[in-house]
Amino acid sequence: MDSQYVIGIDVGGQTTKMGVVDARGTVLAQTVIRTDTHSEVEEYVKELAAALKKIIAEAGVEGNIRGIGVGAPNGNYYTGNIENAVNLVWGGSRTIPFASLLKESMNGMPVALTNDANAAAVGEMTYGAARGMKNFIMITLGTGVGSGIVINGEVVYGHDGFAGELGHVCAVRNNGRACNCGKTGCLETYASATGVARTAREWLEMSDEPSLLRNLENITSKDVYEAAKDGDTLALKIFDYTGKILGRSFADFIAFSAPEAIVLFGGLARAKEFLLAPMEEAMNANVLPLWRGKVKLVFSQLKESDAAILGASALAWEL
Amino acid sequence: MDSQYVIGIDVGGQTTKMGVVDARGTVLAQTVIRTDTHSEVEEYVKELAAALKKIIAEAGVEGNIRGIGVGAPNGNYYTGNIENAVNLVWGGSRTIPFASLLKESMNGMPVALTNDANAAAVGEMTYGAARGMKNFIMITLGTGVGSGIVINGEVVYGHDGFAGELGHVCAVRNNGRACNCGKTGCLETYASATGVARTAREWLEMSDEPSLLRNLENITSKDVYEAAKDGDTLALKIFDYTGKILGRSFADFIAFSAPEAIVLFGGLARAKEFLLAPMEEAMNANVLPLWRGKVKLVFSQLKESDAAILGASALAWEL
């Protein structure tokens, strides 16, 4: 009989979440370790493997695991390497053979690795809002903007394994904001959680408009969300602007791959009530007439606490 | 034994080119008919079938044809229909079951249909500059800007069969030029043959800069090309600007599908000597660092008179 369970691991800059998952997307056992306690990846992988063995035992599924799926920043599906991941203490400007290190520590268990947004796309296709869809674009709105593109039921990895960096298409051509990547005007400098906070700070500076946000230090996107819920006009305008920037970028994405839907996920996607209308309006105003009103904007259906694990685990079904 | 020959048909607004092609991409026999003499598609298809039978006989390959590939404006690969093709006299705002009409007129011979840019991509992959490539983007610079996207060795058709309309991504967000599609700022309003002529007219109007182009009525992109060859500063600046607009759009395309190369084809691509440097520079200045200097810009290697037929014919090998 085929093995019935998979492991999903979500490697973040601070913490690494992992879980044992069944074919229906139920997380049977899960745990978390720090990502940033060891500066050497070997030490980190040793701790990770120990944690995995513990939850496999806890779920009572020893010997019945098909494989391990890993979502990690700068993860390359083709090579199984993590390349130049500056957000990981053991990453830096190096190439780390992560999949093979983990496989070795797990007695040869097969390991598939990709970046977090691609993992989210596979998760959504396997267990979530994109079930049954063959062509969609996953957009993750977190600290940055990530993307996973699915065409004909398969994630697009491109020539080198790094396709789908839609957070770095140009959203604002002239005088655009500086991005961590070294360019200016990238979509994620406007449409991520960080981007929303930047807009708030910029607009508070530029006008005297009264706003609940004026009293705050170190404004976050969550503050803007709370203020919008309280009816704060400036906060509402910030979401309107953010949605518009996203929607018009989506129009260009549609011209590329003609997806059935764009699926949104991540912390900022929680502001759906404020983002959806301007996003949809800008998307339809900027897309070719043949797609007007035809491409769905849907939000992730995965339980947020499980989503990262589920996404990564879904990769392992394809092993 | 498998049939050894295919037919390629390129349906343009004014003329329809067709040829019998062998596996090496040699055109054994070819002919042309008018596309625009009949207002009813049935009459046109009847004439087309007669012309095909004639070249099949001429090439002496009766009974040895694998199938027919057709490149046509607004051709839908999934349905075999031509939809809302306003440039075809028998097209208009209708859906024409072109593949099945042609199949019927050709005694059941299999017919594959797609748009001209997708056909060009398949042609380039089968016989041309993209041989051996699994991931590339074909950009056709003609009257408009078309595109054919290849991922994992397959043309991307998307959810509805119309993917790859990169001529209509936004190149200029504010005060962009009006496009035939109803939007403004589309790439093709700047980077097509028509776009180059528009730039020339606009710039001549806006300044008093002396230029060979001042003496001309109804400036075409060819005039601009000739002037550039004669060292005309304004004409050179026009190509510089056009190349820059293309290059920065390419940077966004790369973020989508991480292609090995972008392949350029079409009348305007003949101005390679003036377009290549600014295009390459703008592409590398606007792309994520991980792709800087890594994505090739290549020009079609197909003989221009045969290219449209070859592209369409290549589709038929997959039947």
Coordinates of C-alpha atoms in Angstrom, one line a residue, chain A:
Chain A
M1 CA 0.0 0.0 0.0
D2 CA 1.1 3.6 -0.7
S3 CA 2.3 5.5 2.3
Q4 CA -0.5 7.5 3.7
Y5 CA 1.1 10.5 5.3
V6 CA 3.4 13.4 4.4
I7 CA 5.4 15.9 6.4
G8 CA 5.2 19.7 5.8
I9 CA 7.9 22.1 6.9
D10 CA 7.7 25.8 6.7
V11 CA 11.1 27.5 7.2
G12 CA 10.7 31.1 8.3
G13 CA 13.4 33.5 9.4
Q14 CA 12.6 33.1 13.1
T15 CA 10.7 29.9 13.5
T16 CA 10.3 26.6 11.6
K17 CA 6.8 25.0 11.7
M18 CA 6.3 21.4 10.9
G19 CA 3.5 18.8 10.9
V20 CA 2.4 15.4 9.9
V21 CA -0.5 15.6 7.4
D22 CA -2.9 13.1 5.9
A23 CA -4.4 13.1 2.4
R24 CA -7.4 15.2 3.5
G25 CA -5.2 18.0 4.8
T26 CA -5.6 17.2 8.5
V27 CA -2.6 18.1 10.6
L28 CA -2.2 15.1 12.9
A29 CA 0.7 16.4 14.9
Q30 CA 2.8 19.5 14.8
T31 CA 5.6 21.4 16.4
V32 CA 7.8 24.5 16.1
I33 CA 11.5 25.1 16.5
R34 CA 13.6 28.2 16.3
T35 CA 15.3 28.7 12.9
D36 CA 17.9 31.2 14.2
T37 CA 19.6 29.5 17.1
H38 CA 22.4 27.8 15.1
S39 CA 24.7 29.7 12.7
E40 CA 25.6 26.3 11.0
V41 CA 22.9 24.7 9.0
E42 CA 24.1 21.2 10.0
E43 CA 23.2 21.9 13.6
Y44 CA 19.8 23.3 12.6
V45 CA 19.0 20.3 10.5
K46 CA 20.0 17.9 13.3
E47 CA 17.5 19.7 15.6
L48 CA 14.9 19.7 12.9
A49 CA 15.2 15.9 12.2
A50 CA 14.9 15.2 16.0
A51 CA 11.7 17.3 16.1
L52 CA 10.3 15.5 13.0
K53 CA 11.0 12.1 14.5
K54 CA 9.1 13.1 17.6
I55 CA 5.9 14.2 15.8
I56 CA 6.0 11.2 13.6
A57 CA 6.0 9.0 16.7
E58 CA 3.4 11.2 18.3
A59 CA 1.1 10.7 15.3
G60 CA 1.9 7.0 15.4
V61 CA 2.7 6.9 11.7
E62 CA 6.3 5.5 11.7
G63 CA 7.2 3.7 8.5
N64 CA 4.1 5.2 6.8
I65 CA 5.5 8.6 5.5
R66 CA 5.7 9.2 1.8
G67 CA 8.0 12.1 1.9
I68 CA 8.8 15.6 3.2
G69 CA 7.8 18.9 1.6
V70 CA 9.7 22.1 2.5
G71 CA 8.8 25.7 1.9
A72 CA 11.8 28.0 2.5
P73 CA 12.9 31.4 1.3
N74 CA 14.9 31.2 -1.9
G75 CA 14.2 27.4 -2.1
N76 CA 15.0 26.0 -5.5
Y77 CA 12.8 23.1 -6.6
Y78 CA 15.2 21.8 -9.2
T79 CA 18.3 21.7 -7.1
G80 CA 16.8 21.3 -3.6
N81 CA 19.2 24.1 -2.6
I82 CA 18.5 27.2 -0.6
E83 CA 20.4 30.0 -2.3
N84 CA 21.4 33.4 -0.9
A85 CA 18.7 33.5 1.7
V86 CA 19.7 36.5 3.6
N87 CA 16.8 36.2 6.1
L88 CA 18.1 32.9 7.4
V89 CA 21.0 33.1 9.9
W90 CA 22.6 30.0 8.4
G91 CA 21.7 31.1 4.8
G92 CA 23.5 34.3 3.9
S93 CA 25.1 34.5 0.5
R94 CA 25.7 30.8 0.3
T95 CA 24.2 27.8 -1.5
I96 CA 22.9 25.3 1.0
P97 CA 22.0 21.8 -0.2
F98 CA 19.1 21.7 2.2
A99 CA 17.0 18.9 0.6
S100 CA 19.9 16.5 0.6
L101 CA 21.1 17.4 4.1
L102 CA 17.6 16.8 5.5
K103 CA 17.2 13.6 3.5
E104 CA 20.4 12.3 5.0
S105 CA 19.3 13.1 8.5
M106 CA 15.9 11.4 7.9
N107 CA 17.3 8.0 6.8
G108 CA 16.9 8.7 3.1
M109 CA 13.3 9.9 3.2
P110 CA 12.5 11.8 -0.1
V111 CA 12.5 15.6 0.3
A112 CA 11.0 18.2 -2.1
L113 CA 11.8 21.9 -1.5
T114 CA 10.5 25.1 -3.0
N115 CA 9.9 28.7 -1.9
D116 CA 7.1 29.5 0.5
A117 CA 4.8 31.1 -2.1
N118 CA 5.1 28.1 -4.4
A119 CA 4.4 25.8 -1.5
A120 CA 1.3 27.9 -0.7
A121 CA 0.1 27.5 -4.3
V122 CA 0.4 23.7 -4.1
G123 CA -1.3 23.7 -0.7
E124 CA -4.2 25.8 -2.1
M125 CA -4.5 23.5 -5.1
T126 CA -4.4 20.3 -3.0
Y127 CA -6.5 21.3 0.0
G128 CA -7.8 24.9 -0.4
A129 CA -9.5 27.5 -2.6
A130 CA -7.9 26.3 -5.8
R131 CA -9.0 22.7 -5.6
G132 CA -9.9 21.6 -9.2
M133 CA -8.2 24.6 -10.7
K134 CA -5.5 24.1 -13.3
N135 CA -4.5 27.7 -13.9
F136 CA -4.2 30.2 -11.1
I137 CA -1.8 32.6 -9.5
M138 CA -1.2 32.6 -5.8
I139 CA -0.3 35.9 -4.3
T140 CA 1.0 36.0 -0.7
L141 CA 0.7 39.3 1.0
G142 CA 2.9 39.1 4.0
T143 CA 6.0 41.1 5.0
G144 CA 6.7 41.0 1.3
V145 CA 4.7 40.0 -1.7
G146 CA 5.3 36.4 -3.0
S147 CA 3.8 34.5 -5.8
G148 CA 3.3 30.9 -7.0
I149 CA 2.1 30.5 -10.6
V150 CA 0.2 27.3 -11.6
I151 CA -0.2 26.5 -15.3
N152 CA -1.9 23.3 -16.5
G153 CA -1.9 22.1 -12.9
E154 CA 1.8 22.6 -12.4
V155 CA 3.8 25.2 -10.5
V156 CA 6.0 27.2 -12.9
Y157 CA 9.6 27.0 -11.9
G158 CA 11.1 28.4 -15.1
H159 CA 14.5 27.8 -16.5
D160 CA 16.4 28.2 -13.3
G161 CA 13.9 27.2 -10.6
F162 CA 13.2 30.7 -9.5
A163 CA 10.1 31.7 -11.5
G164 CA 7.2 33.6 -9.9
E165 CA 8.8 36.7 -8.3
L166 CA 5.7 38.9 -8.9
G167 CA 6.4 40.9 -5.8
H168 CA 9.2 42.5 -7.8
V169 CA 7.4 43.6 -11.0
C170 CA 7.3 47.3 -11.4
A171 CA 4.2 48.9 -9.8
V172 CA 5.4 52.5 -9.8
R173 CA 7.8 53.4 -12.6
N174 CA 8.9 56.9 -11.6
N175 CA 10.0 57.8 -8.1
G176 CA 9.0 54.4 -6.9
R177 CA 10.0 53.3 -3.4
A178 CA 13.3 51.7 -2.7
C179 CA 13.0 47.9 -2.4
N180 CA 15.2 45.5 -0.4
C181 CA 16.1 43.8 -3.7
G182 CA 17.9 47.0 -4.9
K183 CA 15.4 48.1 -7.4
T184 CA 12.7 50.8 -7.0
G185 CA 8.9 50.8 -7.4
C186 CA 8.5 47.0 -6.8
L187 CA 5.0 45.8 -6.1
E188 CA 6.0 44.6 -2.6
T189 CA 7.1 48.1 -1.5
Y190 CA 3.4 49.1 -1.8
A191 CA 1.3 46.1 -1.4
S192 CA 2.8 44.1 1.4
A193 CA 2.3 44.6 5.2
T194 CA 5.4 46.7 5.2
G195 CA 4.2 48.6 2.2
V196 CA 1.0 49.5 3.8
A197 CA 2.9 50.8 6.9
R198 CA 5.1 52.8 4.5
T199 CA 2.1 54.3 2.8
A200 CA 0.7 55.3 6.2
R201 CA 3.9 57.0 7.3
E202 CA 4.3 58.7 4.0
W203 CA 0.8 60.1 3.9
L204 CA 0.8 61.2 7.5
E205 CA 3.9 63.2 6.7
M206 CA 2.5 64.7 3.6
S207 CA -0.8 66.0 4.9
D208 CA -2.4 67.3 8.1
E209 CA -5.5 65.1 7.7
P210 CA -6.6 64.0 11.1
S211 CA -6.3 60.3 11.7
L212 CA -6.3 57.7 14.5
L213 CA -2.9 56.7 13.2
R214 CA -1.3 60.0 14.2
N215 CA -1.0 58.9 17.8
L216 CA 1.0 55.8 17.1
E217 CA 4.7 55.1 16.9
N218 CA 6.0 52.4 14.6
I219 CA 2.8 52.0 12.6
T220 CA 2.2 48.5 11.4
S221 CA -0.3 47.3 8.8
K222 CA -2.3 45.9 11.6
D223 CA -2.7 49.4 13.1
V224 CA -3.9 50.6 9.7
Y225 CA -6.4 47.7 9.6
E226 CA -7.7 48.5 13.1
A227 CA -8.1 52.2 12.2
A228 CA -9.9 51.3 9.0
K229 CA -12.3 49.1 11.0
D230 CA -12.9 52.2 13.2
G231 CA -13.8 54.2 10.1
D232 CA -10.7 56.2 10.0
T233 CA -10.7 58.0 6.6
L234 CA -7.0 58.0 6.0
A235 CA -6.7 54.3 6.8
L236 CA -9.5 53.5 4.4
K237 CA -7.8 55.5 1.7
I238 CA -4.6 53.6 2.4
F239 CA -6.3 50.3 1.7
D240 CA -8.1 51.7 -1.3
Y241 CA -4.7 52.8 -2.7
T242 CA -3.1 49.4 -1.9
G243 CA -5.9 47.5 -3.5
K244 CA -5.7 49.6 -6.6
I245 CA -2.0 49.0 -7.0
L246 CA -2.5 45.3 -6.6
G247 CA -5.5 45.2 -9.0
R248 CA -3.6 46.9 -11.8
S249 CA -0.7 44.6 -11.4
F250 CA -3.0 41.6 -11.5
A251 CA -4.3 42.9 -14.9
D252 CA -0.8 42.5 -16.3
F253 CA -0.4 39.0 -14.7
I254 CA -3.7 38.0 -16.4
A255 CA -2.3 39.0 -19.8
F256 CA 0.6 36.6 -19.2
S257 CA -1.1 33.4 -18.1
A258 CA -4.9 33.9 -18.4
P259 CA -5.6 32.3 -15.0
E260 CA -9.0 31.2 -13.8
A261 CA -8.4 32.9 -10.5
I262 CA -6.0 34.9 -8.4
V263 CA -5.8 33.5 -4.9
L264 CA -4.8 35.7 -2.1
F265 CA -3.1 34.6 1.1
G266 CA -1.1 36.1 4.0
G267 CA -1.5 38.5 6.9
L268 CA -2.5 41.5 4.8
A269 CA -5.2 39.4 3.0
R270 CA -7.1 39.5 6.3
A271 CA -8.0 43.1 5.2
K272 CA -10.2 41.6 2.5
E273 CA -13.2 43.8 3.4
F274 CA -11.1 46.9 2.5
L275 CA -9.0 45.5 -0.3
L276 CA -11.4 43.5 -2.4
A277 CA -13.5 46.3 -4.0
P278 CA -10.6 48.5 -5.1
M279 CA -8.5 45.5 -6.2
E280 CA -11.3 44.1 -8.3
E281 CA -12.2 47.4 -9.8
A282 CA -8.6 48.3 -10.8
M283 CA -8.0 44.8 -12.1
N284 CA -11.1 45.0 -14.4
A285 CA -10.3 48.5 -15.5
N286 CA -6.8 47.6 -16.6
V287 CA -7.2 44.2 -18.1
L288 CA -7.9 43.4 -21.7
P289 CA -11.7 43.5 -22.4
L290 CA -11.7 39.8 -23.1
W291 CA -11.0 39.0 -19.5
R292 CA -13.0 41.8 -17.9
G293 CA -15.2 40.4 -15.1
K294 CA -14.0 36.9 -15.8
V295 CA -11.0 36.3 -13.5
K296 CA -12.0 35.4 -10.0
L297 CA -10.3 37.0 -7.0
V298 CA -10.5 34.5 -4.2
F299 CA -9.1 34.3 -0.7
S300 CA -7.3 31.3 0.8
Q301 CA -9.5 28.8 2.5
L302 CA -6.8 27.2 4.6
K303 CA -6.8 27.7 8.3
E304 CA -4.1 30.2 8.9
S305 CA -2.3 28.4 11.6
D306 CA -2.0 25.3 9.4
A307 CA -1.6 26.8 6.0
A308 CA 2.2 27.0 5.9
I309 CA 2.5 23.4 7.0
L310 CA -0.2 22.2 4.6
G311 CA 1.3 24.1 1.7
A312 CA 4.7 22.5 2.2
S313 CA 3.3 19.1 2.9
A314 CA 1.3 19.1 -0.4
L315 CA 4.6 19.1 -2.3
A316 CA 5.4 15.7 -0.8
W317 CA 2.4 14.0 -2.4
E318 CA 4.1 14.6 -5.8
L319 CA 7.3 12.8 -4.7

